[in-house]
Coordinates of N, CA and C in Angstrom, one line a residue:
M89 N 1.5 21.4 -0.8 CA 2.6 21.3 -1.7 C 2.6 20.4 -3.9
I90 N 2.9 21.7 -4.9 CA 3.2 21.1 -5.8 C 3.8 19.9 -5.9
S91 N 4.2 19.5 -7.4 CA 5.1 18.0 -7.3 C 4.1 18.1 -8.9
D92 N 4.9 17.9 -9.9 CA 5.4 17.2 -11.4 C 4.2 15.8 -11.5
Y93 N 4.4 15.6 -9.9 CA 3.0 14.1 -10.2 C 2.0 14.5 -8.9
D94 N 1.5 15.5 -9.5 CA -0.1 15.6 -9.1 C -0.9 15.0 -9.7
F95 N -0.2 15.0 -10.7 CA -1.0 13.5 -11.7 C -1.6 12.3 -11.2
I96 N -1.1 11.9 -10.1 CA -1.0 10.3 -9.6 C -2.2 10.8 -8.6
L97 N -3.5 10.5 -8.3 CA -4.2 10.6 -7.4 C -4.8 9.5 -6.8
A98 N -4.5 9.7 -5.6 CA -5.6 8.4 -4.1 C -6.7 8.6 -4.4
K99 N -7.2 9.5 -5.6 CA -9.0 9.9 -4.9 C -9.3 10.4 -6.4
S100 N -10.2 9.9 -7.0 CA -11.5 10.1 -8.5 C -11.3 11.8 -8.3
K101 N -11.9 11.6 -9.3 CA -12.2 13.4 -8.8 C -13.8 14.1 -8.1
E102 N -14.8 12.4 -8.5 CA -15.7 12.6 -7.7 C -15.4 12.9 -6.7
N103 N -14.1 12.4 -5.8 CA -14.2 12.4 -4.4 C -12.7 13.4 -3.7
G104 N -12.9 14.4 -5.0 CA -12.2 15.4 -4.6 C -10.5 15.5 -5.2
A105 N -10.2 13.8 -6.2 CA -9.1 14.2 -7.0 C -8.4 14.7 -6.3
Q106 N -7.3 13.9 -5.0 CA -5.9 14.1 -4.3 C -5.4 14.1 -4.4
P107 N -4.4 14.1 -4.8 CA -3.1 13.8 -5.5 C -2.6 13.1 -4.1
L108 N -1.5 11.9 -4.8 CA -1.5 10.6 -4.2 C -0.1 11.3 -2.7
L109 N 0.4 12.6 -4.1 CA 1.5 12.9 -3.5 C 1.5 13.3 -1.6
Q110 N 0.1 14.2 -1.7 CA -0.4 14.9 -0.6 C -0.9 13.5 -0.2
H111 N -1.4 13.0 -0.3 CA -2.6 11.5 0.9 C -1.2 11.0 1.4
L112 N -0.6 10.6 0.6 CA 0.6 10.2 2.1 C 0.8 11.1 2.6
M113 N 1.9 12.0 1.9 CA 2.4 12.6 3.3 C 1.3 13.9 3.9
D114 N 0.2 13.4 4.5 CA -0.9 13.9 4.8 C -0.8 12.5 6.0
V115 N -2.0 11.4 6.1 CA -1.2 9.9 6.3 C -0.7 9.5 7.3
A116 N 1.5 10.1 6.7 CA 2.4 10.6 7.9 C 2.4 11.1 8.7
S117 N 2.0 12.5 8.1 CA 1.8 13.2 9.0 C 1.6 12.8 10.8
V118 N -0.5 12.0 10.2 CA -0.9 12.2 11.3 C 0.0 10.2 12.4
A119 N 0.0 9.7 11.4 CA 0.5 8.5 11.5 C 1.5 9.0 12.1
K120 N 2.6 9.5 12.1 CA 3.4 10.1 13.5 C 3.3 11.0 14.9
K121 N 2.5 11.8 15.1 CA 0.6 11.7 15.8 C 0.9 11.1 17.1
I122 N -0.5 9.8 16.1 CA -0.4 9.3 17.2 C 0.4 8.1 17.4
A123 N 1.1 8.0 16.5 CA 2.6 6.2 16.8 C 3.8 7.5 18.6
K124 N 2.7 8.5 18.5 CA 4.0 9.4 20.1 C 3.9 9.3 20.7
C125 N 1.8 9.7 20.8 CA 1.8 9.2 22.0 C 0.7 8.3 22.6
L126 N 0.6 7.0 21.3 CA 1.4 5.7 21.3 C 2.0 5.2 21.9
N127 N 3.1 6.1 22.2 CA 4.3 5.1 22.4 C 5.4 4.7 21.9
M128 N 4.4 4.4 19.9 CA 4.7 3.3 18.8 C 6.5 4.3 17.9
D129 N 7.1 2.7 17.6 CA 7.7 4.1 16.7 C 7.3 5.0 15.8
E130 N 8.5 5.7 15.9 CA 7.6 7.1 15.4 C 8.4 6.9 14.0
D131 N 8.9 6.8 13.2 CA 9.9 6.5 12.5 C 9.2 5.5 11.6
T132 N 9.0 4.4 11.8 CA 8.0 2.9 11.4 C 6.6 3.5 11.3
A133 N 6.2 4.3 12.1 CA 4.7 4.5 11.0 C 4.6 5.5 10.8
V134 N 5.3 6.6 10.0 CA 6.1 7.3 8.7 C 6.0 7.2 7.8
C135 N 7.1 5.9 8.0 CA 7.6 4.8 7.1 C 6.9 4.3 6.3
G136 N 5.4 3.2 7.0 CA 4.6 2.7 7.2 C 3.4 3.3 6.4
A137 N 3.2 4.2 6.5 CA 2.3 6.1 5.5 C 2.7 5.5 4.6
L138 N 3.5 6.2 4.3 CA 4.4 7.0 3.5 C 4.4 6.0 2.4
L139 N 4.0 4.3 2.4 CA 3.8 3.5 1.6 C 3.1 2.6 1.7
H140 N 1.8 3.0 2.3 CA 1.0 1.6 1.9 C -0.2 2.4 0.8
D141 N 0.2 3.6 0.3 CA -0.5 3.2 -0.6 C 0.5 4.0 -1.9
I142 N 1.4 3.7 -2.3 CA 2.2 4.0 -3.2 C 2.5 2.4 -4.5
G143 N 1.3 1.9 -4.1 CA 0.4 0.6 -5.1 C 0.3 1.2 -5.9
K144 N -0.4 2.0 -5.6 CA -2.1 3.0 -6.7 C -1.1 4.1 -8.2
T145 N 0.2 3.3 -7.8 CA -0.1 4.3 -8.5 C 0.7 3.9 -10.3
S146 N 0.5 2.5 -10.4 CA -0.4 1.5 -10.9 C -1.6 2.1 -12.2
P147 N -1.0 1.6 -13.4 CA -2.4 2.3 -14.5 C -3.8 1.4 -14.6
L148 N -3.5 0.4 -13.5 CA -4.2 -1.0 -13.1 C -5.1 0.6 -11.9
F149 N -5.0 0.7 -11.5 CA -5.6 1.4 -10.5 C -5.7 2.7 -10.6
Q150 N -5.4 3.6 -11.5 CA -5.4 4.6 -12.5 C -7.0 5.0 -13.4
K151 N -6.9 3.8 -13.5 CA -7.7 4.2 -14.4 C -9.1 3.7 -13.7
T152 N -9.2 3.2 -12.3 CA -10.6 2.9 -11.7 C -11.4 4.6 -11.6
L153 N -9.6 5.3 -11.2 CA -10.4 6.6 -10.7 C -12.3 7.8 -11.9
K154 N -11.4 6.9 -13.9 CA -11.4 8.2 -14.1 C -13.4 7.5 -14.3
K155 N -13.8 8.5 -14.7 CA -15.1 8.9 -14.0 C -15.8 6.8 -15.3
N156 N -17.2 7.7 -14.6 CA -17.9 6.2 -15.2 C -16.7 5.2 -15.9
Y157 N -15.9 4.7 -14.9 CA -15.7 3.5 -15.1 C -16.2 2.6 -14.2
V158 N -16.1 2.0 -15.4 CA -17.0 -0.3 -14.7 C -16.3 -0.9 -15.4
R159 N -16.1 -1.5 -13.7 CA -15.3 -3.0 -13.2 C -15.9 -4.2 -13.7
K160 N -14.9 -4.8 -15.6 CA -15.8 -5.8 -15.2 C -15.7 -7.5 -14.5
P161 N -16.4 -8.2 -14.6 CA -16.7 -9.0 -14.1 C -15.3 -9.6 -13.3
G162 N -15.7 -10.3 -12.6 CA -14.4 -10.5 -12.1 C -12.9 -9.9 -11.9
E163 N -13.3 -8.2 -11.9 CA -11.7 -7.4 -12.5 C -11.2 -7.7 -11.0
F164 N -10.4 -6.9 -10.4 CA -10.0 -6.6 -9.9 C -8.1 -6.2 -8.9
F165 N -8.5 -5.5 -8.5 CA -6.7 -4.8 -8.3 C -6.2 -4.1 -7.1
R166 N -6.1 -4.9 -6.4 CA -5.9 -4.8 -5.0 C -3.9 -3.8 -4.9
H167 N -4.8 -2.2 -4.5 CA -3.3 -2.2 -4.4 C -2.6 -1.9 -3.1
E168 N -3.3 -2.5 -2.4 CA -3.2 -3.0 -1.0 C -0.7 -3.9 -1.5
I169 N -1.4 -5.4 -2.1 CA -0.8 -5.3 -2.9 C 0.6 -5.2 -3.7
A170 N 0.6 -4.3 -3.9 CA 1.2 -3.5 -5.0 C 2.1 -2.8 -4.3
S171 N 1.5 -2.2 -3.1 CA 2.2 -1.9 -2.9 C 3.4 -2.3 -1.4
L172 N 3.2 -3.6 -1.8 CA 4.6 -4.5 -1.0 C 5.9 -4.1 -1.8
F173 N 5.5 -4.2 -3.1 CA 6.5 -4.6 -3.7 C 7.5 -3.8 -3.8
F174 N 7.4 -2.4 -3.1 CA 8.8 -1.5 -1.9 C 9.0 -1.8 -0.5
I175 N 9.0 -3.5 0.3 CA 8.9 -2.6 1.2 C 10.7 -3.2 1.8
S176 N 11.4 -3.7 0.7 CA 12.7 -3.4 -0.1 C 13.7 -2.1 0.6
L177 N 12.3 -1.1 0.7 CA 13.0 0.3 0.5 C 13.4 0.3 2.5
V178 N 12.7 -0.4 3.1 CA 12.9 0.1 4.5 C 14.2 -0.8 5.1
D179 N 14.1 -0.9 6.3 CA 15.3 -1.3 7.1 C 14.8 -3.1 8.2
A180 N 15.6 -4.0 7.4 CA 14.7 -4.9 8.6 C 14.3 -4.8 9.4
S181 N 14.6 -4.5 10.3 CA 13.7 -4.7 11.8 C 12.6 -3.5 11.6
K182 N 12.7 -2.8 11.0 CA 11.0 -2.6 10.7 C 10.1 -3.4 9.3
R183 N 10.3 -3.8 9.1 CA 9.2 -4.2 8.0 C 8.1 -5.3 8.4
N184 N 8.6 -6.1 9.0 CA 6.9 -7.1 9.7 C 6.0 -6.5 10.6
A185 N 6.4 -5.1 10.2 CA 4.8 -4.1 11.0 C 4.6 -3.6 9.7
I186 N 5.8 -2.5 9.1 CA 4.7 -1.9 7.6 C 3.9 -2.9 7.6
V187 N 4.2 -4.6 6.8 CA 3.7 -5.4 5.8 C 2.7 -5.3 6.4
E188 N 2.4 -5.4 8.0 CA 0.6 -4.8 8.5 C -0.1 -3.8 8.5
M189 N 0.6 -2.3 8.7 CA 0.9 -2.3 8.0 C -0.3 -1.4 7.0
I190 N 0.3 -2.1 5.7 CA 0.2 -1.9 5.0 C -1.1 -3.7 4.2
V191 N -0.5 -4.5 4.9 CA -1.3 -5.8 3.9 C -3.1 -5.3 4.2
A192 N -3.3 -4.7 5.5 CA -4.6 -5.3 5.9 C -5.1 -3.6 6.1
H193 N -5.1 -2.4 5.5 CA -6.1 -1.1 6.2 C -7.4 -1.0 5.1
H194 N -6.8 -1.6 4.4 CA -8.9 -1.6 4.2 C -9.5 -3.1 4.0
K195 N -8.7 -4.3 3.7 CA -9.0 -5.9 3.8 C -8.6 -6.3 5.2
S196 N -8.6 -7.3 5.3 CA -8.0 -8.5 6.1 C -7.4 -9.1 5.4
A197 N -6.8 -9.8 5.7 CA -5.1 -10.4 5.3 C -6.5 -11.8 4.4
Y198 N -6.7 -12.6 5.6 CA -6.4 -13.5 5.1 C -9.1 -13.9 5.7
N199 N -9.5 -14.5 5.0 CA -10.6 -14.5 4.7 C -11.7 -13.6 4.7
D200 N -10.9 -12.4 3.7 CA -11.6 -10.9 4.1 C -13.0 -11.1 3.7
A201 N -14.3 -10.6 3.7 CA -15.7 -10.5 3.1 C -15.9 -10.9 1.8
R202 N -15.2 -10.2 0.9 CA -15.9 -10.3 -0.3 C -13.6 -11.2 -1.3
G203 N -13.4 -12.6 -0.2 CA -12.1 -12.9 -0.9 C -11.6 -11.9 -1.1
F204 N -10.7 -9.8 -0.7 CA -9.8 -9.8 -1.8 C -8.4 -9.9 -0.8
G205 N -8.4 -10.0 0.8 CA -7.2 -10.5 1.3 C -6.0 -11.1 0.4
I206 N -4.8 -11.1 1.2 CA -3.7 -10.8 0.7 C -4.3 -12.6 0.2
L207 N -4.0 -14.1 1.6 CA -4.0 -15.3 1.4 C -5.1 -15.5 0.7
D208 N -5.9 -15.2 0.2 CA -7.9 -15.0 -0.5 C -7.1 -14.8 -1.8
L209 N -6.4 -13.8 -1.8 CA -5.8 -13.9 -3.7 C -5.1 -14.6 -4.2
D210 N -3.9 -15.0 -2.9 CA -3.0 -15.5 -3.4 C -3.2 -17.8 -4.1
R211 N -4.0 -17.7 -3.0 CA -4.6 -19.3 -3.2 C -5.7 -19.1 -4.8
A212 N -6.4 -18.3 -5.7 CA -7.2 -17.9 -5.9 C -7.2 -18.2 -7.7
E213 N -6.1 -17.7 -7.6 CA -5.8 -15.9 -8.5 C -4.1 -16.1 -8.6
D214 N -3.7 -16.2 -9.8 CA -2.2 -15.7 -10.4 C -2.0 -14.0 -9.1
C215 N -1.7 -14.1 -8.4 CA -1.8 -12.7 -7.8 C -0.9 -12.0 -7.8
F216 N 0.7 -12.5 -8.1 CA 1.2 -11.2 -8.2 C 1.8 -10.7 -10.5
E217 N 1.7 -12.2 -10.2 CA 1.6 -11.7 -11.8 C 0.3 -10.8 -12.2
H218 N -0.4 -10.8 -11.1 CA -1.8 -9.5 -12.8 C -1.5 -8.6 -11.5
H219 N -0.7 -8.5 -10.8 CA -0.6 -6.5 -9.9 C 1.2 -6.0 -10.7
I220 N 1.8 -7.0 -11.0 CA 3.4 -6.7 -11.1 C 3.0 -6.2 -13.1
Q221 N 2.2 -6.7 -13.3 CA 2.0 -6.0 -14.6 C 2.0 -4.1 -15.3
G222 N 3.5 -4.1 -16.2 CA 4.5 -2.1 -16.2 C 4.5 -2.2 -14.8
F223 N 5.5 -2.7 -13.5 CA 5.7 -2.9 -12.9 C 7.3 -1.2 -13.2
Q224 N 7.8 -2.3 -14.1 CA 9.3 -1.7 -14.9 C 9.0 -0.1 -14.6
E225 N 8.1 0.3 -15.5 CA 7.8 1.5 -15.3 C 6.9 2.3 -14.3
W226 N 5.7 2.3 -13.5 CA 4.9 2.4 -13.0 C 6.4 3.0 -12.0
S227 N 6.7 2.2 -11.3 CA 8.2 1.6 -10.5 C 8.2 3.2 -10.1
I228 N 9.1 3.4 -11.9 CA 9.7 4.8 -11.7 C 9.4 6.0 -11.1
T229 N 7.8 6.0 -11.4 CA 7.3 7.4 -11.0 C 7.1 7.7 -9.2
A230 N 6.6 6.1 -9.4 CA 6.4 5.4 -7.3 C 7.8 5.6 -7.0
L231 N 8.4 6.1 -7.4 CA 10.1 6.2 -6.9 C 10.5 6.8 -6.6
K232 N 10.8 8.3 -7.3 CA 9.8 9.2 -8.2 C 9.3 10.0 -6.0
I233 N 8.2 10.0 -6.2 CA 6.5 10.8 -6.4 C 7.8 9.7 -4.2
L234 N 7.6 8.8 -3.6 CA 9.1 8.5 -3.3 C 9.9 9.3 -2.3
E235 N 10.5 9.6 -2.7 CA 11.9 10.9 -2.9 C 12.0 11.7 -2.9
E236 N 10.0 12.8 -3.0 CA 9.6 13.8 -3.5 C 9.4 14.3 -1.9
L237 N 9.1 12.5 -1.1 CA 9.0 12.1 0.6 C 9.6 12.3 0.7
G238 N 11.0 12.5 0.8 CA 11.9 12.2 1.8 C 12.5 11.6 1.5
F239 N 12.0 9.6 1.3 CA 12.0 8.7 1.5 C 13.2 8.2 0.6
C240 N 14.5 7.3 1.5 CA 15.6 6.8 0.6 C 15.2 5.3 0.0
T241 N 15.2 5.9 -1.8 CA 15.5 4.4 -2.9 C 16.7 3.6 -3.9
H242 N 15.4 2.7 -3.8 CA 16.5 2.2 -5.1 C 15.6 1.5 -5.7
H243 N 16.5 1.5 -6.8 CA 15.7 0.7 -8.1 C 15.3 -1.0 -8.0
I244 N 14.0 -0.7 -8.0 CA 13.9 -2.0 -7.7 C 13.5 -3.5 -8.6
S245 N 13.6 -4.1 -9.1 CA 13.8 -5.5 -10.2 C 12.3 -6.0 -9.9
V246 N 11.6 -6.6 -10.9 CA 10.9 -8.0 -10.8 C 10.9 -8.1 -10.4
E247 N 12.2 -9.4 -9.6 CA 12.9 -10.1 -9.3 C 12.2 -9.6 -7.3
E248 N 12.6 -8.2 -7.0 CA 13.4 -8.3 -5.6 C 11.7 -7.9 -5.8
A249 N 10.3 -7.5 -6.0 CA 9.3 -6.8 -6.5 C 8.8 -8.3 -6.1
Q250 N 9.2 -9.3 -6.6 CA 8.9 -10.6 -5.9 C 9.1 -11.2 -5.2
D251 N 9.8 -10.8 -4.6 CA 10.4 -11.5 -3.0 C 9.7 -10.5 -2.4
N252 N 9.8 -9.4 -2.5 CA 9.2 -8.8 -1.5 C 7.3 -9.0 -1.3
Y253 N 7.0 -9.4 -1.7 CA 5.4 -10.3 -2.1 C 5.4 -11.2 -1.8
E254 N 6.4 -12.4 -1.6 CA 6.2 -13.5 -1.1 C 6.9 -12.9 0.5
Y255 N 7.6 -12.8 0.8 CA 7.7 -12.4 2.2 C 6.9 -12.1 3.4
A256 N 6.6 -11.1 2.3 CA 4.6 -10.6 3.0 C 3.8 -11.7 2.6
L257 N 4.2 -12.4 2.0 CA 3.2 -13.5 2.3 C 3.5 -14.7 2.9
Q258 N 4.1 -14.6 3.3 CA 4.6 -16.2 3.8 C 4.8 -15.1 4.9
Y259 N 5.0 -14.1 5.9 CA 5.0 -13.3 7.1 C 3.5 -13.4 7.8
C260 N 2.2 -12.5 6.8 CA 0.6 -13.1 6.9 C 0.2 -14.7 7.3
F261 N 0.5 -15.2 6.7 CA 0.6 -16.5 6.9 C 0.9 -17.4 8.0
R262 N 2.2 -16.5 8.5 CA 2.4 -17.2 9.5 C 1.3 -15.8 11.2
K263 N 1.3 -15.1 11.0 CA 0.6 -14.4 11.4 C -0.7 -14.9 11.6
V264 N -1.5 -15.5 10.4 CA -2.9 -16.1 11.3 C -2.4 -17.3 11.9
K265 N -1.7 -17.9 11.5 CA -1.8 -19.4 12.3 C -1.4 -18.6 13.4
S266 N -1.2 -18.2 14.0 CA -0.4 -17.6 15.6 C -1.3 -16.2 16.3
Y267 N -2.5 -16.2 15.4 CA -3.5 -14.8 15.6 C -3.4 -14.7 17.4
R268 N -3.5 -13.0 17.3 CA -3.6 -13.7 18.4 C -5.5 -12.3 19.1
G269 N -5.6 -12.0 17.5 CA -6.8 -11.2 17.6 C -6.6 -9.2 17.0
Y270 N -5.7 -8.4 17.3 CA -5.8 -7.9 16.2 C -4.0 -7.1 16.2
S271 N -3.4 -6.0 15.1 CA -2.7 -5.6 15.3 C -2.4 -3.8 15.5
K272 N -2.2 -3.6 16.8 CA -1.4 -2.6 16.7 C -1.0 -1.2 15.5
W273 N 0.0 -2.0 14.6 CA 0.4 -0.9 13.9 C -1.0 -1.2 12.7
R274 N -1.0 -2.0 11.9 CA -2.7 -2.6 11.1 C -3.8 -1.2 11.4
G275 N -4.3 -1.1 13.2 CA -4.8 0.6 13.4 C -4.8 1.4 14.0
L276 N -3.1 2.2 14.0 CA -2.4 3.0 14.3 C -2.1 3.5 13.2
L277 N -2.4 2.5 10.7 CA -2.6 3.3 10.0 C -4.0 3.2 9.3
M278 N -5.3 3.1 10.1 CA -6.8 2.5 9.3 C -7.0 3.7 10.2
A279 N -6.7 4.5 11.7 CA -6.9 5.3 12.4 C -5.7 6.5 11.2
A280 N -5.1 6.5 11.1 CA -4.8 7.4 10.4 C -4.8 7.7 8.8
D281 N -5.1 7.2 8.9 CA -5.5 6.7 6.9 C -6.8 7.3 6.9
H282 N -8.2 7.6 8.0 CA -9.4 7.6 7.7 C -9.5 9.1 8.1
Y283 N -8.6 9.4 9.4 CA -7.9 10.9 9.8 C -8.2 11.4 8.6
A284 N -6.4 11.4 7.6 CA -6.3 12.3 6.9 C -7.0 12.6 6.3
S285 N -7.9 11.8 5.7 CA -8.5 11.4 4.6 C -9.9 12.4 4.7
A286 N -10.7 12.1 5.9 CA -11.0 13.3 6.5 C -11.1 14.5 7.1
L287 N -10.5 15.0 6.1 CA -8.7 17.0 6.6 C -9.6 16.7 5.1
S288 N -8.7 15.6 3.8 CA -8.3 16.4 3.3 C -9.1 17.9 2.2
G289 N -10.7 17.1 1.9 CA -10.9 18.5 1.6 C -11.8 19.8 2.3
I290 N -10.7 20.0 3.8 CA -11.6 21.4 4.7 C -9.7 23.1 4.5

């Protein structure tokens, strides 16, 4: 699939330079099959898969993919957190499951080994302000990518993005307090993400 947005990458050139749009499409395809096998809601699985990495559209992430990029001490950008800015695009009935899919598909939401979980970062840093940088510009591209994938979108203001972030933050806080040891939605997304990534170069 050739897109006008293939310059937005999910992986660096050293790791295959896969366009983000292609990666999202691949993960959604795998997620749908896993959901069907596990008798989980396929539409929720697809929506979460299409949104899980959309935060990679941010220039703060794209610059990390450049050859010889060196991260400065204390510098960080969690694309999962930026992806949460778009959760109002999905039906409210699916939102909690999709937060679980997005927020922890690489890092635990809390007590992450490197302190990169959403609850860890929110306590230690001005997390939202850091990740929202340039949002009014890069969100336009993110929404166009989602539209190419068949997603129904609308303009998301900085205020709406902040509401989405706060919703996810509060959900994670409640979830951690009532922790039962696992999230089937997180597991589904992690499996789909790793499987699709493993096959991307074949």
